[in-house]
Each structure stands twice: as C-alpha cells, then as structure tokens.
Amino acid sequence: MDSPRVASRRTAQRSLGRLDRDRQAAPQVFERLRGMIISLELPPGSPLSRAALAEQFGVSSTPIRDALMRLEEEGLVDVFPQYATVVSRVDVRLAQQAHFLRQAVELEIVRGLAISHDAAVAADLNRTIALQQQFAKAGDFEKFMAADNEFHAQLYAACDKQDIWVLVKSRSGHIDRLRRLHLPSPGKAQDIVRHHKLIAKAIGAGEPDEAQKYLRTHLSGTLSELAQIRARHPEYLSD
C-alpha cells in the first residue's frame, strides 16, 4: 500500500494530467462546437447540455464550459443561468455589422493584392476554387463552406493580415449562418464560385477596381436575399 505522501503525489499527478488534457482539448471542443453551429448541425434553439457534450467529446466539464463561454462571447449561444444553454437565433443586426466589417477590410485587401499583381497568389486562389467546384458538384455544402472560408483566409494571408482574419472570423458567426441557410438555393454555390474566379482573375491581372467590384457583389449576395431567407426560416432569425 502506498504511503499517504506517495498517494497524494499520484493524485496530484493525475490531476495535473487531466488539467493538461483539458487545456489541449478546449480549443478543439470550441472549434468543433462552433463548426456544428455554423453548419446548422446544431440549429438555432438547440439545447446544449454540458454533461451530454462532455460525454460526447470524452472530456471533463471544464473545456465544455470554456467553449460555451467563448461561443456566448461570439453571440452564438444564449446562456440562461440555472436554466439552460441554447444555440442562439441568427441576429440579423450582428450579421449586417459583420458584413460591413468584412467588406471594409477585404476591399482594401483585394485592391492591394491586385496592385501587387502577384500571379502566385492568383494561382493559390484558383486551386481553392477548383476544390470548391468539386464540392459544389457533389452537393457537399460543409466542405464547400470550408473551402469558401479558405479562399478568404488566403486573401488575408497573402498580405500578412492573418490576425485580422482571426478577428473577422470571430465576428462572422451570424453572417456565416445566414450564408449557410442561403447556400442550398438554386445556383447560389455556382454564383460563389463564379465570383471567386472573377476576384482571382482581377488580382492576377492587376485590376484593383475590378477586384473590388467583384468582391462587393460577392459579399452582398446573401443580405440582398434576406427577405427570402427569413420567409423560409422565420424560426431561425431575430431582428
């Protein structure tokens, strides 16, 4: 039998090991839950049980709590103390603000990239677009959206603005859910691919005004169809 000192040391080591696993798991749990919300795998109104999520992810309650706190900060979950935690409805006002932010930032990014006239950037973008085309043909909306985000992340990375992309992404949960609701509409995925091709072509050709024009059209597509999206999914949206 272990002495009390040895037993205490082993208990402490197990606790430290668990804490270390929790720290490593927390970002992964957050990204997975966020992805489930954005993809509508967890639609607005879905209840989120900490115990059930801990069991699902095979972690303690700590990384679940931390993930839910971060999701609340992004406005993607509503926490009612001592009652329930649920996936929030899509806040149209926050979606409009995120659109304003993304457009303001990305118009400057594509202009700068077009002025730089870097063919390698355009080539990288076109490789991502080719993947998007494959996913669109397969009807795989989740992979299509991942490639869509990768296209925009590449724009930020090409001008060394990755930290701004992280900020923009953290503010884009509501507009991204609106886009996911809009994506199954006939021709929507094809429109996105077409816009991306035009943006990449303008960057490769050194045409900043054209790059900005196509980007503005691209980013405004979903909000221009807001009335139709609301009519199809009134239970998912709030003003």
XYZ file of C-alpha atoms in Angstrom:
239
model
C 0.000 0.000 0.000
C 1.310 3.432 -0.900
C 2.207 5.810 1.868
C -0.067 8.874 2.227
C 2.680 11.038 0.688
C 3.054 8.785 -2.387
C -0.733 8.503 -2.800
C -1.049 12.276 -2.569
C 1.688 12.738 -5.162
C -0.003 10.317 -7.570
C -3.348 12.046 -7.102
C -1.698 15.382 -7.860
C -0.030 13.941 -10.954
C -3.359 12.578 -12.212
C -4.976 15.956 -11.603
C -2.205 17.747 -13.486
C -2.508 15.264 -16.335
C -6.251 15.843 -16.515
C -5.792 19.616 -16.449
C -3.226 19.369 -19.254
C -5.609 17.259 -21.368
C -8.399 19.746 -20.688
C -6.224 22.661 -21.815
C -5.355 20.838 -25.014
C -8.959 19.807 -25.624
C -10.589 23.197 -25.008
C -9.698 24.840 -28.370
C -10.675 21.691 -30.260
C -14.010 21.475 -28.467
C -14.675 25.144 -29.200
C -13.874 24.807 -32.911
C -15.958 21.639 -33.224
C -18.972 23.146 -31.479
C -18.634 26.378 -33.435
C -18.474 24.414 -36.672
C -21.594 22.459 -35.710
C -23.449 25.723 -35.059
C -22.276 27.443 -38.257
C -23.140 24.392 -40.368
C -26.581 24.222 -38.698
C -25.863 20.707 -37.466
C -26.869 22.436 -34.239
C -29.616 24.777 -35.485
C -30.874 27.831 -33.582
C -32.781 26.811 -30.485
C -30.859 23.570 -29.938
C -30.331 22.867 -26.219
C -26.736 22.318 -25.137
C -26.249 20.063 -22.132
C -22.793 20.336 -20.591
C -22.953 16.777 -19.305
C -24.053 15.389 -22.661
C -21.387 17.375 -24.524
C -18.673 16.242 -22.093
C -19.680 12.640 -22.721
C -19.859 13.183 -26.486
C -16.370 14.691 -26.668
C -14.864 12.472 -23.990
C -13.662 15.375 -21.843
C -14.401 16.843 -18.436
C -16.869 19.686 -17.969
C -14.087 22.306 -17.939
C -13.352 22.541 -21.708
C -17.104 22.399 -22.383
C -17.669 25.321 -20.029
C -14.816 27.286 -21.605
C -16.071 26.582 -25.130
C -19.595 27.683 -24.258
C -18.257 30.888 -22.704
C -16.380 31.708 -25.919
C -19.431 30.887 -28.010
C -21.518 33.178 -25.806
C -18.982 35.965 -26.388
C -19.475 35.491 -30.146
C -23.231 35.582 -29.673
C -23.686 32.017 -30.914
C -25.211 30.636 -27.724
C -27.577 32.086 -25.143
C -26.919 31.126 -21.539
C -29.793 31.250 -19.066
C -28.206 30.695 -15.620
C -29.652 27.795 -13.643
C -31.937 27.012 -16.562
C -30.473 26.198 -19.974
C -27.920 26.952 -22.665
C -29.223 27.041 -26.234
C -27.899 27.887 -29.679
C -28.873 31.489 -30.393
C -31.064 32.603 -33.243
C -29.332 34.354 -36.130
C -29.066 38.026 -35.183
C -29.605 39.993 -38.393
C -28.147 43.182 -36.911
C -24.916 41.406 -35.984
C -24.834 39.765 -39.414
C -25.081 43.193 -41.042
C -22.297 44.534 -38.841
C -20.064 41.588 -39.727
C -20.774 42.188 -43.418
C -19.800 45.852 -43.006
C -16.531 44.855 -41.303
C -15.622 42.183 -43.844
C -16.392 44.400 -46.799
C -14.383 47.335 -45.441
C -11.340 45.146 -44.753
C -11.459 42.891 -47.804
C -11.992 45.699 -50.297
C -8.629 47.085 -49.211
C -7.029 43.647 -49.233
C -8.051 42.747 -52.789
C -7.084 46.199 -54.004
C -3.616 45.852 -52.505
C -3.191 42.331 -53.891
C -4.254 43.454 -57.362
C -1.833 46.364 -57.273
C 0.921 43.941 -56.251
C -0.090 41.818 -59.253
C 1.222 38.564 -57.754
C 0.455 35.665 -60.091
C 1.324 33.135 -57.367
C -1.499 34.478 -55.173
C -3.974 34.112 -58.016
C -2.744 30.564 -58.658
C -3.249 29.601 -54.999
C -6.744 31.078 -55.044
C -7.613 29.178 -58.204
C -6.564 25.889 -56.625
C -9.028 26.514 -53.801
C -11.710 27.489 -56.305
C -11.170 24.178 -58.128
C -11.875 22.350 -54.864
C -14.999 24.423 -54.367
C -16.224 23.394 -57.795
C -15.776 19.733 -56.871
C -17.678 20.158 -53.617
C -20.449 22.098 -55.364
C -20.917 19.317 -57.909
C -21.000 16.739 -55.118
C -23.507 18.806 -53.138
C -21.183 18.739 -50.127
C -22.113 22.063 -48.562
C -19.936 21.651 -45.463
C -16.738 21.133 -47.442
C -17.841 23.850 -49.851
C -18.158 26.331 -46.976
C -14.778 25.262 -45.579
C -13.202 25.950 -48.985
C -15.070 29.260 -49.158
C -13.542 30.299 -45.839
C -10.137 29.078 -47.029
C -10.396 31.329 -50.106
C -10.929 34.376 -47.910
C -8.290 33.302 -45.395
C -5.816 33.103 -48.294
C -6.551 36.728 -49.172
C -5.622 37.831 -45.655
C -2.563 35.594 -45.525
C -1.313 36.874 -48.887
C -0.940 40.364 -47.434
C 0.203 39.187 -43.978
C -3.066 40.061 -42.224
C -3.800 36.672 -40.629
C -4.536 38.188 -37.214
C -7.216 40.371 -38.771
C -8.741 37.262 -40.351
C -8.978 35.689 -36.884
C -10.796 38.814 -35.658
C -13.134 38.940 -38.660
C -13.917 35.229 -38.364
C -14.823 35.636 -34.693
C -17.368 38.312 -35.670
C -18.816 36.410 -38.617
C -20.817 33.648 -36.942
C -24.210 35.190 -37.696
C -23.494 36.143 -41.310
C -21.935 32.713 -41.871
C -25.112 31.035 -40.643
C -27.166 33.209 -42.970
C -24.891 32.133 -45.832
C -25.363 28.505 -44.841
C -29.133 28.959 -44.934
C -28.819 30.607 -48.349
C -26.336 28.138 -49.847
C -28.826 25.411 -50.907
C -30.738 27.939 -53.054
C -30.567 27.031 -56.766
C -27.450 28.490 -58.370
C -26.038 30.004 -55.158
C -22.949 27.766 -54.962
C -22.249 28.372 -58.650
C -22.532 32.137 -58.109
C -19.979 31.964 -55.299
C -17.547 30.028 -57.484
C -18.049 32.489 -60.340
C -17.415 35.485 -58.070
C -14.281 33.886 -56.655
C -12.984 33.244 -60.157
C -13.557 36.873 -61.126
C -11.829 38.153 -57.982
C -8.821 35.872 -58.539
C -8.644 36.844 -62.206
C -8.691 40.560 -61.370
C -5.943 40.092 -58.774
C -3.814 38.122 -61.239
C -4.401 40.684 -63.982
C -3.531 43.641 -61.762
C -7.004 45.215 -61.913
C -7.761 46.661 -58.455
C -11.043 48.366 -59.399
C -12.379 45.157 -60.926
C -11.272 43.117 -57.915
C -13.153 45.458 -55.610
C -16.255 45.443 -57.805
C -16.470 41.662 -57.843
C -15.758 41.362 -54.137
C -18.507 43.861 -53.277
C -21.002 41.881 -55.350
C -19.818 38.623 -53.802
C -20.116 39.703 -50.177
C -23.514 41.351 -50.636
C -25.289 38.355 -52.169
C -26.759 36.844 -49.015
C -28.015 40.040 -47.373
C -29.688 41.037 -50.630
C -31.801 37.867 -50.269
C -32.579 38.395 -46.573
C -36.357 38.625 -47.059
C -36.434 35.280 -48.864
C -34.229 33.613 -46.248
C -36.453 34.944 -43.473
C -39.575 33.708 -45.250
C -38.118 30.192 -45.495
C -36.653 30.089 -41.957
C -38.598 32.529 -39.744
C -37.895 30.464 -36.639
C -34.133 30.816 -37.064
C -33.815 34.606 -37.386
C -34.173 37.533 -34.994
C -34.113 41.238 -35.820
